[in-house]
Amino acid sequence: MSQSFLPPDTPQFRRLWEAQEGLCALCGKPMPASRAEMDHATLWKKWRPTYDHIIALARGGPDHESNLQLAHALCNKRKGMG
Ligand SMILES: [Zn+2]
């Protein structure tokens, strides 16, 4: 799975972003809305918003928006599944 370093800009992303008010679903802290908010590309890579499957696909979760939330890339990685 490759994800752009640019902020995702899709209707789905916007719906999730607005539903979560820009907060990470895993740690509850604000996520940067764009690369421009971060001083360094390495920080953006860690803290950029990424899609997280609430129920992992490997555990039978649906690949559907109802099973998606936004989380920091780092939090998503720590959780250990996408
Ligand atoms: Zn987080």
XYZ file of N, CA and C and ligand atoms in Angstrom:
247
model
N 0.848 -1.187 0.000
C 0.000 0.000 0.000
C 0.883 1.237 0.000
N 0.796 2.043 -1.043
C 1.557 3.286 -1.039
C 0.602 4.449 -0.795
N 1.018 5.342 0.057
C 0.212 6.531 0.314
C 1.038 7.762 0.004
N 0.422 8.702 -0.648
C 1.115 9.916 -1.039
C 1.563 10.707 0.183
N 2.603 11.487 -0.009
C 3.018 12.387 1.057
C 2.205 13.669 1.025
N 1.423 13.817 -0.020
C 0.494 14.941 -0.041
C -0.730 14.559 0.765
N -1.432 15.556 1.321
C -2.632 15.209 2.080
C -3.671 14.591 1.166
N -4.294 13.518 1.639
C -5.356 12.930 0.834
C -6.467 13.958 0.650
N -6.956 14.106 -0.539
C -7.994 15.096 -0.773
C -9.125 14.446 -1.559
N -9.887 13.644 -0.843
C -11.020 12.954 -1.456
C -12.250 13.221 -0.603
N -13.434 13.071 -1.173
C -14.664 13.256 -0.387
C -14.684 12.353 0.851
N -14.194 11.126 0.686
C -14.169 10.201 1.823
C -13.271 10.726 2.935
N -12.081 11.192 2.526
C -11.158 11.739 3.526
C -11.802 12.919 4.245
N -12.426 13.793 3.494
C -13.034 14.990 4.099
C -14.152 14.635 5.058
N -14.942 13.639 4.697
C -16.027 13.218 5.605
C -15.454 12.706 6.915
N -14.449 11.852 6.818
C -13.846 11.298 8.023
C -13.172 12.391 8.845
N -12.461 13.270 8.135
C -11.746 14.361 8.812
C -12.726 15.227 9.607
N -13.845 15.562 8.964
C -14.817 16.425 9.629
C -15.513 15.694 10.766
N -15.795 14.410 10.590
C -16.440 13.632 11.648
C -15.543 13.550 12.883
N -14.223 13.484 12.667
C -13.279 13.364 13.778
C -12.725 14.728 14.190
N -13.159 15.779 13.507
C -12.689 17.133 13.780
C -11.173 17.234 13.729
N -10.574 16.472 12.827
C -9.133 16.557 12.633
C -8.304 15.900 13.724
N -8.976 15.107 14.579
C -8.256 14.453 15.675
C -7.947 12.998 15.321
N -6.796 12.537 15.765
C -6.395 11.153 15.555
C -7.339 10.212 16.298
N -7.809 9.180 15.612
C -8.746 8.238 16.224
C -8.077 7.371 17.294
N -6.768 7.274 17.245
C -6.064 6.381 18.172
C -5.503 7.105 19.393
N -4.986 8.329 19.220
C -4.409 9.023 20.373
C -5.192 10.280 20.751
N -6.111 10.709 19.884
C -6.973 11.833 20.220
C -6.355 13.213 20.035
N -5.147 13.251 19.517
C -4.485 14.541 19.311
C -4.685 15.018 17.876
N -4.548 16.333 17.659
C -4.777 16.867 16.308
C -3.788 16.301 15.289
N -4.274 16.129 14.075
C -3.422 15.702 12.973
C -3.156 16.893 12.069
N -1.993 16.977 11.459
C -1.734 18.064 10.502
C -2.581 17.865 9.259
N -3.192 18.943 8.814
C -4.053 18.834 7.634
C -3.238 18.808 6.352
N -2.020 19.325 6.423
C -1.206 19.347 5.217
C 0.270 19.359 5.573
N 1.050 18.989 4.590
C 2.507 18.990 4.735
C 3.017 20.359 5.157
N 2.324 21.423 4.715
C 2.783 22.783 4.989
C 2.780 23.108 6.485
N 1.992 22.334 7.268
C 1.934 22.600 8.710
C 3.128 22.003 9.453
N 3.887 21.157 8.774
C 4.999 20.503 9.439
C 6.316 21.098 8.964
N 7.255 21.251 9.900
C 8.532 21.858 9.549
C 9.384 20.936 8.682
N 9.295 19.648 8.946
C 10.181 18.704 8.273
C 9.399 17.550 7.657
N 9.902 17.077 6.544
C 9.255 15.956 5.859
C 9.203 14.732 6.755
N 10.219 14.557 7.607
C 10.228 13.375 8.480
C 9.092 13.446 9.491
N 8.789 14.671 9.961
C 7.665 14.821 10.895
C 6.343 14.547 10.185
N 6.258 15.048 8.967
C 5.044 14.812 8.189
C 4.836 13.312 7.973
N 5.904 12.595 7.676
C 5.788 11.148 7.467
C 5.255 10.458 8.713
N 5.665 10.942 9.878
C 5.214 10.315 11.128
C 3.787 10.694 11.481
N 3.453 11.963 11.264
C 2.196 12.481 11.815
C 1.108 12.743 10.793
N 1.395 12.461 9.517
C 0.364 12.685 8.509
C -0.841 11.782 8.785
N -2.035 12.249 8.433
C -3.221 11.414 8.634
C -3.237 10.244 7.656
N -3.547 9.076 8.166
C -3.646 7.881 7.324
C -4.957 7.167 7.639
N -5.395 6.358 6.706
C -6.585 5.549 6.938
C -6.229 4.368 7.841
N -7.099 4.127 8.804
C -6.939 2.964 9.678
C -8.237 2.163 9.620
N -8.112 0.850 9.483
C -9.308 0.013 9.546
C -9.645 -0.255 11.012
N -10.859 0.112 11.422
C -11.277 -0.072 12.811
C -11.209 -1.559 13.167
N -11.800 -2.371 12.324
C -11.613 -3.824 12.422
C -10.695 -4.212 11.274
N -9.535 -4.754 11.584
C -8.555 -5.063 10.539
C -9.154 -5.980 9.480
N -8.735 -5.736 8.243
C -9.208 -6.588 7.156
C -8.869 -8.051 7.427
N -7.703 -8.249 8.037
C -7.256 -9.618 8.333
C -8.182 -10.313 9.335
N -8.930 -9.505 10.098
C -9.855 -10.089 11.074
C -11.299 -10.023 10.572
N -11.448 -9.806 9.285
C -12.779 -9.865 8.700
C -13.498 -8.541 8.607
N -12.799 -7.440 8.909
C -13.424 -6.124 8.799
C -13.718 -5.776 7.350
N -14.808 -5.050 7.118
C -15.147 -4.675 5.744
C -14.251 -3.545 5.227
N -13.960 -3.579 3.932
C -13.181 -2.509 3.316
C -14.153 -1.424 2.865
N -14.731 -0.747 3.831
C -15.797 0.212 3.584
C -15.603 1.388 4.529
N -16.135 2.533 4.124
C -15.939 3.741 4.925
C -16.419 3.581 6.369
N -17.451 2.774 6.586
C -17.962 2.582 7.948
C -16.928 1.909 8.849
N -15.927 1.295 8.237
C -14.875 0.615 9.001
C -13.560 1.390 8.952
N -13.627 2.627 8.487
C -12.409 3.429 8.370
C -12.405 4.580 9.368
N -11.216 4.896 9.844
C -11.029 6.094 10.651
C -9.664 6.655 10.267
N -9.427 7.898 10.665
C -8.143 8.528 10.363
C -7.275 8.526 11.614
N -6.014 8.217 11.408
C -5.066 8.208 12.522
C -3.698 8.645 12.019
N -2.875 9.184 12.946
C -1.497 9.499 12.602
C -0.824 8.265 11.984
N 0.064 8.484 11.033
C 0.808 7.358 10.455
C 1.519 6.566 11.538
N 2.092 7.289 12.509
C 2.848 6.618 13.569
C 1.927 5.789 14.475
N 0.771 6.347 14.817
C -0.177 5.624 15.662
C -0.683 4.379 14.931
N -0.943 4.539 13.654
C -1.409 3.437 12.824
C -0.365 2.327 12.809
N 0.887 2.724 12.664
C 1.982 1.755 12.618
C 2.135 1.053 13.962
N 2.007 1.821 15.043
C 2.118 1.241 16.385
C 1.036 0.218 16.634
N -0.161 0.537 16.123
C -1.280 -0.385 16.295
C -0.960 -1.713 15.621
N -0.129 -1.629 14.585
C 0.389 -2.851 13.996
C -0.439 -3.447 12.898
N -1.474 -2.739 12.495
C -2.277 -3.216 11.381
C -2.959 -2.034 10.722
N -3.327 -2.247 9.490
C -3.923 -1.139 8.790
C -5.294 -1.519 8.292
Zn -2.301 9.655 16.888
